[in-house]
Amino acid sequence: MSLGPRINNAILGLVTLEHRVDPYFRDGFNALCQRPLVNIVQFFLRLIHKNPETGLCQEIVESNEPEMAAAITEQMKEFTTREYAGRVAERAGNTKTYGVVRAEFRVVEDIPVIFKKGIFAEAKTFPAWIRFSGPGPLSPPDVADAGILSVGVKVMGVAGEKLLDDERWTQDFLGISCPTFTTPNTRENLKLQREIYARTPVFYFFKPFDSHLLDAVMQGLFARMNRSPLEVQYWSCVPYLCGEGLAVKYSVRPTSSQRTKIPWNPPADWLRQSLTMRLASEDVELEFLIQKQTNPRRMPIEDASIEWPERLSPFIPVAKINIPRQRFESPEQLAFADVLSYNPWHTTATHRPLGNQNRARRLIYTRLSALRQAMNDVQHLEPNGSETFPQ
């Protein structure tokens, strides 16, 4: 192993060490320090990142975006082909599956009229498959992972013409457990993917003349040794339409304050185990929320490193996600989880993804999903909610 990956792994080893003691102080640290530190980091990010947007719901499409999306896709394809040659290919991002669980997505009655568009137009209950996962691009023991979790909500039975034609009746919502994304735009994301391929992702954040230290601090303030995928809040990080002219972001958060105790030496698959234990004994409810863009300067469309301040526009609950008590770890259901494809472009035009990273995801997610299915010799599957598995 060359020097670069050795340094990278040594730094990640310190992260693993912090995760082992994290459960003993992190709740108190977050209560006292997380929000003030986030505000400081966001102040400097806004200072450094000049926002050219002047109108609400304004997309600024750069001429080289198709080339940038293609370059990211090719870099991630090379990584996937190298890492999974001769074995089951995993996703290149949101890699480690903790579980795909059956749920209901229930749009509630009393939501603001401005949000009553598309899937939120009327109170209605839809079947859903919820995927809880880790960040990737590899699947180390949970204590050694980056500490940012992912959620994918696949709602089924959604009428309307979709922006991708591989699924006709689904709508997908994606989020991570940090309100901002790892990279501000596709240009910087390509740099990160190149470092990932070189096995030196840490270098992306700490290069002397091209530092992304503020993004690293922002992610670090939300990364931790997590108790359970059911006990964190998730954010879309990037915006979407909610009808013509209205940009929104999404969030999913628990309605319970329950906190699962983490063992001192957690097993490699602790997050799957904690998810299994909770759903074996009780139903769980999550809230689905929407935040509307009200200020183009403070709430940009094209920069995913900038948090939309809740003091300017609070998150409003528009749906409930009800996850019934269940078992989900049978070999058949785990195989089903591996076949599913989550893509923000599984949606109608009413909820079209916005911003450069979302525009790139259309190509990236579609091509990488096809690559993974081809490597694993499986066909694309559109679920309908009627699937059953041994318990």
Coordinates of C-alpha atoms in Angstrom, one line a residue:
M1 CA 0.0 0.0 0.0
S2 CA 1.4 3.4 -1.0
L3 CA 1.9 6.3 1.4
G4 CA -1.3 8.2 0.5
P5 CA -3.8 5.4 1.4
R6 CA -1.7 4.7 4.6
I7 CA -2.2 8.3 5.8
N8 CA -5.9 8.2 4.8
N9 CA -6.4 5.0 6.8
A10 CA -4.6 6.3 9.8
I11 CA -6.9 9.4 9.9
L12 CA -10.0 7.1 9.5
G13 CA -8.6 5.0 12.4
L14 CA -8.9 8.1 14.6
V15 CA -12.5 8.5 13.5
T16 CA -13.2 4.9 14.5
L17 CA -11.6 5.6 17.9
E18 CA -13.8 8.6 18.4
H19 CA -16.9 6.5 17.5
R20 CA -16.1 4.1 20.3
V21 CA -16.3 6.8 22.9
D22 CA -18.9 8.9 21.1
P23 CA -22.0 7.4 22.9
Y24 CA -20.7 8.7 26.2
F25 CA -20.5 12.4 25.3
R26 CA -22.1 13.1 22.0
D27 CA -25.7 13.8 23.1
G28 CA -24.5 16.4 25.5
F29 CA -22.1 17.9 23.0
N30 CA -24.8 18.2 20.4
A31 CA -27.2 19.8 22.8
L32 CA -24.7 22.5 23.8
C33 CA -22.5 23.0 20.8
Q34 CA -23.8 21.6 17.5
R35 CA -26.1 24.4 16.5
P36 CA -23.7 27.3 17.4
L37 CA -20.9 25.5 15.5
V38 CA -23.1 24.8 12.5
N39 CA -24.0 28.5 12.4
I40 CA -20.3 29.5 12.4
V41 CA -19.4 27.1 9.7
Q42 CA -22.4 28.2 7.6
F43 CA -21.4 31.8 8.0
F44 CA -18.0 31.2 6.5
L45 CA -19.4 28.9 3.8
R46 CA -21.8 31.7 2.7
L47 CA -18.9 34.2 2.8
I48 CA -16.7 32.0 0.6
H49 CA -19.3 30.6 -1.8
K50 CA -20.7 33.5 -3.8
N51 CA -24.3 32.9 -4.6
P52 CA -25.4 34.3 -8.0
E53 CA -29.0 33.4 -7.6
T54 CA -31.4 36.3 -7.4
G55 CA -34.9 34.8 -7.8
L56 CA -36.8 32.0 -6.1
C57 CA -36.6 28.6 -7.7
Q58 CA -33.8 29.8 -10.0
E59 CA -31.6 27.1 -11.6
I60 CA -28.3 28.2 -13.2
V61 CA -27.3 25.5 -15.7
E62 CA -23.6 25.6 -16.7
S63 CA -22.6 24.6 -20.2
N64 CA -20.2 21.8 -19.0
E65 CA -22.7 19.9 -16.8
P66 CA -23.3 16.9 -19.1
E67 CA -19.5 16.4 -19.3
M68 CA -19.2 16.7 -15.6
A69 CA -22.0 14.2 -14.9
A70 CA -20.4 11.8 -17.4
A71 CA -17.0 12.1 -15.8
I72 CA -18.4 11.4 -12.3
T73 CA -20.3 8.4 -13.7
E74 CA -17.3 7.0 -15.4
Q75 CA -15.1 7.5 -12.2
M76 CA -17.7 5.7 -10.1
K77 CA -18.1 2.9 -12.6
E78 CA -14.4 2.3 -12.6
F79 CA -14.4 2.2 -8.8
T80 CA -17.4 -0.3 -8.7
T81 CA -15.8 -2.5 -11.4
R82 CA -12.5 -2.6 -9.5
E83 CA -13.8 -3.1 -6.0
Y84 CA -16.5 -5.8 -6.8
A85 CA -14.8 -7.8 -9.6
G86 CA -15.7 -11.4 -9.0
R87 CA -18.2 -10.8 -6.2
V88 CA -21.6 -9.3 -5.6
A89 CA -21.5 -5.6 -6.6
E90 CA -22.8 -3.1 -4.0
R91 CA -24.0 0.4 -4.6
A92 CA -21.3 3.0 -5.2
G93 CA -23.0 5.3 -2.7
N94 CA -25.4 4.8 0.2
T95 CA -23.6 1.4 0.1
K96 CA -24.3 -0.7 3.2
T97 CA -27.9 -1.8 3.6
Y98 CA -29.1 -2.0 7.2
G99 CA -32.6 -3.1 6.0
V100 CA -35.4 -2.5 3.6
V101 CA -38.7 -2.4 5.6
R102 CA -42.3 -2.3 4.7
A103 CA -44.1 0.9 5.5
E104 CA -47.1 3.2 4.8
F105 CA -46.7 6.7 3.6
R106 CA -49.7 8.6 4.7
V107 CA -50.3 12.2 3.5
V108 CA -52.1 14.1 6.2
E109 CA -55.1 16.3 6.0
D110 CA -54.2 19.7 7.4
I111 CA -51.2 20.8 5.4
P112 CA -50.7 24.3 3.9
V113 CA -52.5 24.7 0.5
I114 CA -49.2 25.8 -1.1
F115 CA -47.9 22.2 -0.6
K116 CA -51.0 20.4 -2.0
K117 CA -49.4 19.4 -5.2
G118 CA -48.7 16.1 -6.8
I119 CA -48.4 13.3 -4.3
F120 CA -49.4 15.8 -1.5
A121 CA -52.6 17.0 -3.3
E122 CA -54.9 15.0 -1.0
A123 CA -54.9 13.0 2.1
K124 CA -54.0 9.4 1.0
T125 CA -52.1 6.4 2.1
F126 CA -49.5 4.7 -0.1
P127 CA -47.5 1.5 0.4
A128 CA -43.8 2.1 0.7
W129 CA -40.4 0.3 1.0
I130 CA -38.0 2.2 3.2
R131 CA -34.2 1.5 2.8
F132 CA -31.9 2.5 5.6
S133 CA -28.2 2.4 4.7
G134 CA -24.7 3.7 5.3
P135 CA -22.7 6.2 3.3
G136 CA -20.2 4.0 1.5
P137 CA -18.5 3.7 -0.8
L138 CA -17.4 0.5 1.1
S139 CA -19.1 -1.5 3.9
P140 CA -16.7 -1.5 6.9
P141 CA -17.9 -2.4 10.4
D142 CA -20.4 0.3 11.6
V143 CA -18.1 1.7 14.1
A144 CA -15.5 2.4 11.4
D145 CA -18.0 3.9 8.9
A146 CA -18.2 7.7 8.4
G147 CA -21.2 8.0 10.7
I148 CA -23.6 9.7 8.2
L149 CA -26.7 7.5 7.5
S150 CA -29.0 7.4 4.5
V151 CA -32.7 6.8 3.9
G152 CA -34.5 6.0 0.7
V153 CA -38.3 6.2 0.7
K154 CA -39.9 4.4 -2.3
V155 CA -43.6 5.2 -2.4
M156 CA -45.7 3.0 -4.6
G157 CA -49.1 3.4 -6.4
V158 CA -48.3 7.1 -7.4
A159 CA -50.1 8.0 -10.5
G160 CA -48.8 10.3 -13.2
E161 CA -46.1 10.3 -15.9
K162 CA -42.7 9.8 -14.5
L163 CA -39.4 11.5 -15.5
L164 CA -37.7 8.1 -15.8
D165 CA -39.5 5.4 -17.7
D166 CA -38.0 2.4 -15.8
E167 CA -40.6 2.7 -13.1
R168 CA -44.2 3.8 -13.7
W169 CA -45.9 3.9 -10.3
T170 CA -43.2 4.8 -7.8
Q171 CA -41.9 8.1 -6.3
D172 CA -38.6 8.1 -4.4
F173 CA -37.4 10.5 -1.7
L174 CA -33.7 10.3 -0.6
G175 CA -31.9 11.9 2.4
I176 CA -28.9 11.7 4.6
S177 CA -28.4 12.5 8.3
C178 CA -26.8 15.9 7.7
P179 CA -28.6 18.9 6.4
T180 CA -25.9 19.7 3.8
F181 CA -24.2 17.4 1.2
T182 CA -20.6 16.3 1.3
T183 CA -19.8 18.4 -1.8
P184 CA -21.3 21.8 -2.9
N185 CA -21.6 21.0 -6.6
T186 CA -20.7 18.5 -9.3
R187 CA -17.3 20.1 -10.0
E188 CA -16.2 19.4 -6.4
N189 CA -17.9 16.0 -6.4
L190 CA -15.7 14.9 -9.3
K191 CA -12.6 15.8 -7.3
L192 CA -14.0 13.7 -4.4
Q193 CA -14.7 10.7 -6.6
R194 CA -11.1 10.8 -7.9
E195 CA -9.8 10.7 -4.4
I196 CA -12.1 7.8 -3.5
Y197 CA -10.8 5.9 -6.5
A198 CA -7.2 6.6 -5.3
R199 CA -8.2 5.3 -1.8
T200 CA -7.5 8.7 -0.3
P201 CA -11.0 10.4 0.2
V202 CA -9.7 12.2 3.3
F203 CA -7.3 14.2 1.1
Y204 CA -10.3 15.8 -0.7
F205 CA -11.1 17.7 2.5
F206 CA -7.6 18.7 3.6
K207 CA -5.6 19.6 0.5
P208 CA -3.5 22.8 1.3
F209 CA -4.5 24.7 -1.8
D210 CA -7.9 23.3 -2.5
S211 CA -9.3 22.7 1.0
H212 CA -12.8 21.6 1.8
L213 CA -12.2 21.9 5.5
L214 CA -15.6 23.6 6.2
D215 CA -17.5 20.8 4.4
A216 CA -15.5 18.3 6.5
V217 CA -16.4 20.1 9.7
M218 CA -20.1 20.4 8.7
Q219 CA -20.3 16.7 8.0
G220 CA -18.4 15.9 11.2
L221 CA -20.9 17.8 13.3
F222 CA -23.5 15.3 12.3
A223 CA -21.4 12.2 11.9
R224 CA -21.4 9.9 14.9
M225 CA -21.7 6.4 16.1
N226 CA -25.4 6.1 15.6
R227 CA -27.8 4.3 17.9
S228 CA -30.3 3.2 15.3
P229 CA -31.4 4.2 11.8
L230 CA -34.8 5.0 13.3
E231 CA -33.4 7.6 15.8
V232 CA -31.9 10.2 13.5
Q233 CA -33.2 13.0 11.3
Y234 CA -32.6 12.9 7.6
W235 CA -32.5 15.8 5.1
S236 CA -32.7 15.8 1.3
C237 CA -29.8 18.4 1.2
V238 CA -30.8 19.3 -2.4
P239 CA -34.1 20.9 -3.5
Y240 CA -37.1 19.8 -5.5
L241 CA -40.1 21.4 -7.1
C242 CA -43.4 21.3 -5.4
G243 CA -45.5 22.6 -8.3
E244 CA -44.3 25.3 -10.7
G245 CA -42.2 28.0 -9.1
L246 CA -41.9 26.6 -5.6
A247 CA -38.6 25.0 -4.5
V248 CA -38.6 22.8 -1.4
K249 CA -36.4 20.5 0.6
Y250 CA -37.5 17.4 2.4
S251 CA -36.7 15.9 5.9
V252 CA -37.6 12.7 7.7
R253 CA -37.4 12.6 11.5
P254 CA -38.5 10.3 14.3
T255 CA -41.5 11.2 16.4
S256 CA -40.3 9.2 19.4
S257 CA -37.5 10.3 21.7
Q258 CA -36.4 6.7 22.4
R259 CA -32.7 6.1 22.5
T260 CA -31.1 2.7 22.0
K261 CA -28.1 1.9 24.2
I262 CA -24.9 1.2 22.2
P263 CA -22.7 -1.6 23.5
W264 CA -19.1 -0.7 24.2
N265 CA -17.8 -2.9 21.5
P266 CA -20.6 -2.9 18.9
P267 CA -20.8 -5.7 16.4
A268 CA -19.9 -5.0 12.8
D269 CA -23.6 -4.9 11.8
W270 CA -24.8 -3.0 14.9
L271 CA -27.2 -0.7 13.0
R272 CA -29.0 -3.7 11.4
Q273 CA -29.2 -5.4 14.8
S274 CA -30.6 -2.3 16.4
L275 CA -33.1 -1.8 13.6
T276 CA -34.1 -5.5 13.9
M277 CA -34.5 -5.3 17.7
R278 CA -36.8 -2.2 17.6
L279 CA -39.0 -3.5 14.8
A280 CA -39.3 -6.9 16.4
S281 CA -41.1 -5.4 19.4
E282 CA -43.0 -2.3 18.2
D283 CA -44.4 -0.2 15.4
V284 CA -42.4 3.0 14.6
E285 CA -43.7 6.3 13.2
L286 CA -41.6 8.9 11.3
E287 CA -42.6 12.4 10.1
F288 CA -42.1 13.6 6.6
L289 CA -41.6 17.3 6.3
I290 CA -41.2 20.0 3.7
Q291 CA -39.3 23.3 3.9
K292 CA -40.1 26.0 1.2
Q293 CA -37.5 28.3 -0.2
T294 CA -38.3 31.9 0.8
N295 CA -35.0 33.7 0.2
P296 CA -32.8 33.1 -2.9
R297 CA -29.7 34.5 -1.3
R298 CA -29.8 32.5 1.9
M299 CA -31.4 29.4 0.4
P300 CA -29.6 28.6 -2.8
I301 CA -30.7 26.0 -5.4
E302 CA -27.2 25.2 -6.8
D303 CA -25.0 25.0 -3.7
A304 CA -25.7 21.9 -1.6
S305 CA -23.2 22.9 1.1
I306 CA -25.5 25.7 2.3
E307 CA -28.2 24.9 4.9
W308 CA -31.6 26.6 4.4
P309 CA -32.1 28.3 7.8
E310 CA -35.2 27.1 9.6
R311 CA -35.6 30.6 11.1
L312 CA -36.4 31.8 7.6
S313 CA -38.6 28.9 6.7
P314 CA -39.5 26.1 9.2
F315 CA -40.0 22.5 8.2
I316 CA -43.8 21.6 8.0
P317 CA -45.1 18.1 8.5
V318 CA -47.0 16.8 5.5
A319 CA -47.0 13.1 5.9
K320 CA -46.5 10.2 8.3
I321 CA -44.4 7.1 7.7
N322 CA -45.8 4.2 9.6
I323 CA -43.4 1.2 9.9
P324 CA -45.3 -1.8 11.4
R325 CA -43.6 -4.3 13.6
Q326 CA -41.9 -6.8 11.3
R327 CA -39.0 -9.1 10.5
F328 CA -37.0 -8.1 7.5
E329 CA -33.7 -10.1 7.6
S330 CA -34.7 -13.3 5.7
P331 CA -32.3 -14.1 2.8
E332 CA -35.2 -13.5 0.4
Q333 CA -35.9 -10.0 1.7
L334 CA -32.3 -9.1 1.8
A335 CA -31.9 -10.2 -1.8
F336 CA -35.0 -8.1 -2.7
A337 CA -33.3 -5.1 -0.9
D338 CA -30.2 -5.5 -3.1
V339 CA -32.2 -5.4 -6.3
L340 CA -34.2 -2.3 -5.6
S341 CA -33.1 1.0 -7.3
Y342 CA -33.7 4.3 -5.6
N343 CA -33.4 7.4 -7.8
P344 CA -34.7 11.0 -7.1
W345 CA -35.8 11.0 -10.8
H346 CA -38.4 8.4 -10.0
T347 CA -41.0 11.2 -9.8
T348 CA -43.4 13.3 -11.7
A349 CA -42.6 16.7 -13.2
T350 CA -44.5 18.3 -10.3
H351 CA -41.7 17.2 -8.0
R352 CA -38.8 17.5 -10.4
P353 CA -35.3 17.5 -8.8
L354 CA -33.5 20.8 -8.9
G355 CA -29.9 21.9 -8.8
N356 CA -26.7 20.7 -10.5
Q357 CA -26.1 17.7 -8.3
N358 CA -29.7 16.5 -8.8
R359 CA -29.4 17.0 -12.6
A360 CA -26.2 14.9 -12.6
R361 CA -27.9 12.2 -10.5
R362 CA -30.2 11.4 -13.4
L363 CA -27.3 10.0 -15.4
I364 CA -25.2 8.8 -12.4
Y365 CA -27.8 6.8 -10.6
T366 CA -29.3 5.3 -13.8
R367 CA -26.0 4.2 -15.2
L368 CA -24.6 2.8 -11.9
S369 CA -27.8 1.0 -11.2
A370 CA -27.6 -0.7 -14.6
L371 CA -23.9 -1.6 -14.1
R372 CA -24.6 -3.1 -10.7
Q373 CA -27.6 -5.2 -12.0
A374 CA -25.5 -6.4 -15.0
M375 CA -22.5 -7.4 -12.7
N376 CA -25.0 -9.3 -10.4
D377 CA -26.9 -10.8 -13.3
V378 CA -30.3 -9.5 -12.1
Q379 CA -33.1 -7.6 -13.7
H380 CA -34.5 -4.2 -12.7
L381 CA -37.5 -4.6 -10.4
E382 CA -40.3 -2.1 -9.8
P383 CA -42.0 -3.2 -6.6
N384 CA -45.7 -2.6 -6.0
G385 CA -46.0 -3.2 -2.3
S386 CA -47.6 -6.7 -2.5
E387 CA -44.3 -8.5 -2.1
T388 CA -44.1 -11.0 0.7
F389 CA -41.2 -12.8 2.3
P390 CA -40.6 -15.6 4.8
Q391 CA -40.5 -14.2 8.4

